[in-house]
mmCIF file with all atom_site columns, C-alpha atoms in Angstrom:
data_model
loop_
_atom_site.group_PDB
_atom_site.id
_atom_site.type_symbol
_atom_site.label_atom_id
_atom_site.label_alt_id
_atom_site.label_comp_id
_atom_site.label_asym_id
_atom_site.label_entity_id
_atom_site.label_seq_id
_atom_site.pdbx_PDB_ins_code
_atom_site.Cartn_x
_atom_site.Cartn_y
_atom_site.Cartn_z
_atom_site.occupancy
_atom_site.B_iso_or_equiv
_atom_site.pdbx_formal_charge
_atom_site.auth_seq_id
_atom_site.auth_comp_id
_atom_site.auth_asym_id
_atom_site.auth_atom_id
_atom_site.pdbx_PDB_model_num
ATOM 1  C CA . MET A 1 1  ? 12.347  12.897  3.540   1.00 0.00 ? 623 MET A CA 1
ATOM 2  C CA . THR A 1 2  ? 9.718   10.246  3.215   1.00 0.00 ? 624 THR A CA 1
ATOM 3  C CA . ASP A 1 3  ? 10.949  7.057   2.896   1.00 0.00 ? 625 ASP A CA 1
ATOM 4  C CA . GLU A 1 4  ? 10.935  5.650   -0.662  1.00 0.00 ? 626 GLU A CA 1
ATOM 5  C CA . ARG A 1 5  ? 9.228   2.483   0.311   1.00 0.00 ? 627 ARG A CA 1
ATOM 6  C CA . VAL A 1 6  ? 6.254   4.663   1.499   1.00 0.00 ? 628 VAL A CA 1
ATOM 7  C CA . ARG A 1 7  ? 6.110   6.481   -1.748  1.00 0.00 ? 629 ARG A CA 1
ATOM 8  C CA . ARG A 1 8  ? 6.562   3.201   -4.099  1.00 0.00 ? 630 ARG A CA 1
ATOM 9  C CA . LEU A 1 9  ? 3.865   1.546   -2.199  1.00 0.00 ? 631 LEU A CA 1
ATOM 10 C CA . HIS A 1 10 ? 1.539   4.389   -2.648  1.00 0.00 ? 632 HIS A CA 1
ATOM 11 C CA . ASP A 1 11 ? 2.627   4.361   -6.279  1.00 0.00 ? 633 ASP A CA 1
ATOM 12 C CA . HIS A 1 12 ? 1.785   0.799   -6.600  1.00 0.00 ? 634 HIS A CA 1
ATOM 13 C CA . LEU A 1 13 ? -1.329  0.737   -5.242  1.00 0.00 ? 635 LEU A CA 1
ATOM 14 C CA . GLU A 1 14 ? -2.214  4.178   -7.052  1.00 0.00 ? 636 GLU A CA 1
ATOM 15 C CA . ALA A 1 15 ? -1.535  2.183   -10.392 1.00 0.00 ? 637 ALA A CA 1
ATOM 16 C CA . THR A 1 16 ? -4.221  -0.859  -9.640  1.00 0.00 ? 638 THR A CA 1
ATOM 17 C CA . ALA A 1 17 ? -6.688  2.283   -9.897  1.00 0.00 ? 639 ALA A CA 1
ATOM 18 C CA . GLU A 1 18 ? -6.133  2.801   -13.477 1.00 0.00 ? 640 GLU A CA 1
ATOM 19 C CA . LEU A 1 19 ? -6.339  -1.062  -14.273 1.00 0.00 ? 641 LEU A CA 1
ATOM 20 C CA . PRO A 1 20 ? -9.522  -2.782  -14.629 1.00 0.00 ? 642 PRO A CA 1
ATOM 21 C CA . VAL A 1 21 ? -9.800  -5.090  -11.562 1.00 0.00 ? 643 VAL A CA 1
ATOM 22 C CA . GLU A 1 22 ? -12.767 -7.598  -10.252 1.00 0.00 ? 644 GLU A CA 1
ATOM 23 C CA . ARG A 1 23 ? -15.508 -5.557  -8.807  1.00 0.00 ? 645 ARG A CA 1
ATOM 24 C CA . GLU A 1 24 ? -14.996 -7.047  -5.197  1.00 0.00 ? 646 GLU A CA 1
ATOM 25 C CA . VAL A 1 25 ? -11.295 -6.293  -4.858  1.00 0.00 ? 647 VAL A CA 1
ATOM 26 C CA . GLY A 1 26 ? -11.477 -2.777  -5.731  1.00 0.00 ? 648 GLY A CA 1
ATOM 27 C CA . ALA A 1 27 ? -12.957 -1.661  -2.572  1.00 0.00 ? 649 ALA A CA 1
ATOM 28 C CA . TYR A 1 28 ? -9.904  -3.157  -0.778  1.00 0.00 ? 650 TYR A CA 1
ATOM 29 C CA . LEU A 1 29 ? -7.486  -1.467  -2.938  1.00 0.00 ? 651 LEU A CA 1
ATOM 30 C CA . GLY A 1 30 ? -9.211  1.736   -3.285  1.00 0.00 ? 652 GLY A CA 1
ATOM 31 C CA . GLU A 1 31 ? -8.935  1.816   1.039   1.00 0.00 ? 653 GLU A CA 1
ATOM 32 C CA . ALA A 1 32 ? -5.351  0.399   0.937   1.00 0.00 ? 654 ALA A CA 1
ATOM 33 C CA . GLU A 1 33 ? -4.139  3.104   -1.391  1.00 0.00 ? 655 GLU A CA 1
ATOM 34 C CA . ALA A 1 34 ? -6.165  6.073   0.481   1.00 0.00 ? 656 ALA A CA 1
ATOM 35 C CA . VAL A 1 35 ? -4.095  4.719   3.787   1.00 0.00 ? 657 VAL A CA 1
ATOM 36 C CA . ALA A 1 36 ? -1.013  4.621   1.320   1.00 0.00 ? 658 ALA A CA 1
ATOM 37 C CA . ARG A 1 37 ? -1.306  8.121   0.189   1.00 0.00 ? 659 ARG A CA 1
ATOM 38 C CA . ASP A 1 38 ? -2.128  9.459   3.752   1.00 0.00 ? 660 ASP A CA 1
ATOM 39 C CA . LEU A 1 39 ? 1.055   8.028   4.435   1.00 0.00 ? 661 LEU A CA 1
ATOM 40 C CA . ALA A 1 40 ? 3.260   9.466   1.833   1.00 0.00 ? 662 ALA A CA 1
ATOM 41 C CA . GLU A 1 41 ? 1.705   12.991  2.599   1.00 0.00 ? 663 GLU A CA 1
ATOM 42 C CA . ARG A 1 42 ? 1.640   13.123  6.066   1.00 0.00 ? 664 ARG A CA 1
ATOM 43 C CA . PRO A 1 43 ? 4.574   13.262  8.568   1.00 0.00 ? 665 PRO A CA 1
ATOM 44 C CA . ALA A 1 44 ? 4.399   10.126  10.850  1.00 0.00 ? 666 ALA A CA 1
ATOM 45 C CA . GLU A 1 45 ? 6.307   8.565   13.536  1.00 0.00 ? 667 GLU A CA 1
ATOM 46 C CA . PRO A 1 46 ? 7.808   5.138   13.036  1.00 0.00 ? 668 PRO A CA 1
ATOM 47 C CA . ALA A 1 47 ? 5.275   3.352   15.210  1.00 0.00 ? 669 ALA A CA 1
ATOM 48 C CA . VAL A 1 48 ? 2.520   5.147   13.013  1.00 0.00 ? 670 VAL A CA 1
ATOM 49 C CA . VAL A 1 49 ? 4.128   3.986   9.742   1.00 0.00 ? 671 VAL A CA 1
ATOM 50 C CA . SER A 1 50 ? 4.401   0.848   11.290  1.00 0.00 ? 672 SER A CA 1
ATOM 51 C CA . GLU A 1 51 ? 0.306   0.774   12.402  1.00 0.00 ? 673 GLU A CA 1
ATOM 52 C CA . ARG A 1 52 ? -0.691  2.121   8.721   1.00 0.00 ? 674 ARG A CA 1
ATOM 53 C CA . ALA A 1 53 ? 1.451   0.018   6.738   1.00 0.00 ? 675 ALA A CA 1
ATOM 54 C CA . GLU A 1 54 ? -0.077  -3.050  8.679   1.00 0.00 ? 676 GLU A CA 1
ATOM 55 C CA . HIS A 1 55 ? -3.632  -1.820  8.024   1.00 0.00 ? 677 HIS A CA 1
ATOM 56 C CA . VAL A 1 56 ? -2.631  -1.762  4.104   1.00 0.00 ? 678 VAL A CA 1
ATOM 57 C CA . ARG A 1 57 ? -1.022  -5.397  4.610   1.00 0.00 ? 679 ARG A CA 1
ATOM 58 C CA . ASP A 1 58 ? -4.337  -6.760  6.105   1.00 0.00 ? 680 ASP A CA 1
ATOM 59 C CA . LEU A 1 59 ? -6.469  -4.967  3.389   1.00 0.00 ? 681 LEU A CA 1
ATOM 60 C CA . LEU A 1 60 ? -4.258  -6.626  0.692   1.00 0.00 ? 682 LEU A CA 1
ATOM 61 C CA . ALA A 1 61 ? -4.792  -9.666  2.503   1.00 0.00 ? 683 ALA A CA 1
ATOM 62 C CA . GLU A 1 62 ? -8.267  -10.057 1.006   1.00 0.00 ? 684 GLU A CA 1
ATOM 63 C CA . VAL A 1 63 ? -7.086  -9.608  -2.445  1.00 0.00 ? 685 VAL A CA 1
ATOM 64 C CA . GLU A 1 64 ? -6.489  -13.340 -3.673  1.00 0.00 ? 686 GLU A CA 1
ATOM 65 C CA . GLY A 1 65 ? -6.213  -11.830 -7.318  1.00 0.00 ? 687 GLY A CA 1
ATOM 66 C CA . THR A 1 66 ? -7.391  -8.608  -9.348  1.00 0.00 ? 688 THR A CA 1
ATOM 67 C CA . GLY A 1 67 ? -8.658  -10.595 -12.449 1.00 0.00 ? 689 GLY A CA 1
ATOM 68 C CA . ASN A 1 68 ? -5.532  -8.207  -14.301 1.00 0.00 ? 690 ASN A CA 1
ATOM 69 C CA . ASP A 1 69 ? -1.779  -9.536  -14.389 1.00 0.00 ? 691 ASP A CA 1
ATOM 70 C CA . GLU A 1 70 ? -0.515  -6.156  -14.227 1.00 0.00 ? 692 GLU A CA 1
ATOM 71 C CA . ALA A 1 71 ? -2.916  -5.146  -10.851 1.00 0.00 ? 693 ALA A CA 1
ATOM 72 C CA . ASP A 1 72 ? -1.459  -8.485  -9.467  1.00 0.00 ? 694 ASP A CA 1
ATOM 73 C CA . GLU A 1 73 ? 1.998   -7.436  -9.802  1.00 0.00 ? 695 GLU A CA 1
ATOM 74 C CA . HIS A 1 74 ? 1.491   -4.183  -8.254  1.00 0.00 ? 696 HIS A CA 1
ATOM 75 C CA . VAL A 1 75 ? -0.417  -5.993  -5.728  1.00 0.00 ? 697 VAL A CA 1
ATOM 76 C CA . ALA A 1 76 ? 2.216   -8.176  -4.954  1.00 0.00 ? 698 ALA A CA 1
ATOM 77 C CA . ALA A 1 77 ? 5.015   -5.623  -4.755  1.00 0.00 ? 699 ALA A CA 1
ATOM 78 C CA . ALA A 1 78 ? 2.641   -3.303  -2.677  1.00 0.00 ? 700 ALA A CA 1
ATOM 79 C CA . ARG A 1 79 ? 2.407   -6.311  -0.134  1.00 0.00 ? 701 ARG A CA 1
ATOM 80 C CA . ASP A 1 80 ? 6.037   -6.689  -0.240  1.00 0.00 ? 702 ASP A CA 1
ATOM 81 C CA . LEU A 1 81 ? 6.797   -3.082  0.612   1.00 0.00 ? 703 LEU A CA 1
ATOM 82 C CA . ALA A 1 82 ? 3.761   -3.332  3.222   1.00 0.00 ? 704 ALA A CA 1
ATOM 83 C CA . ARG A 1 83 ? 5.634   -6.107  4.676   1.00 0.00 ? 705 ARG A CA 1
ATOM 84 C CA . GLU A 1 84 ? 8.864   -4.026  4.872   1.00 0.00 ? 706 GLU A CA 1
ATOM 85 C CA . LEU A 1 85 ? 7.103   -1.257  6.627   1.00 0.00 ? 707 LEU A CA 1
ATOM 86 C CA . VAL A 1 86 ? 5.757   -3.092  9.549   1.00 0.00 ? 708 VAL A CA 1
ATOM 87 C CA . GLU A 1 87 ? 9.147   -5.032  10.004  1.00 0.00 ? 709 GLU A CA 1
ATOM 88 C CA . GLU A 1 88 ? 11.282  -2.125  9.833   1.00 0.00 ? 710 GLU A CA 1
ATOM 89 C CA . PRO A 1 89 ? 9.240   1.335   9.888   1.00 0.00 ? 711 PRO A CA 1
ATOM 90 C CA . ALA A 1 90 ? 10.722  4.397   9.039   1.00 0.00 ? 712 ALA A CA 1
ATOM 91 C CA . GLU A 1 91 ? 10.350  7.966   10.142  1.00 0.00 ? 713 GLU A CA 1
ATOM 92 C CA . CYS A 1 92 ? 8.059   10.172  7.365   1.00 0.00 ? 714 CYS A CA 1
ATOM 93 C CA . ASP A 1 93 ? 7.968   13.953  7.589   1.00 0.00 ? 715 ASP A CA 1
ATOM 94 C CA . GLY A 1 94 ? 5.993   14.063  4.165   1.00 0.00 ? 716 GLY A CA 1
#
């Protein structure tokens, strides 16, 4: 079973796509969401989960703010989840 944190990570990032955000952060959020979606949908060993979560974390580090309070909350939650998955990855079987 896919780690619930992976699914929540994707859900938070997917939610930002539905909100008006600053144009320059949209690319970072879109790429982070794509990585999280792939992780949520495909089997992955713990090392792969950690590596992909680190990529998401790095992308989100480029986002200082979205220009939308609700999107900022989703980004903050996604950052926390990505950090947890880097530190404590779980096996995901999609």
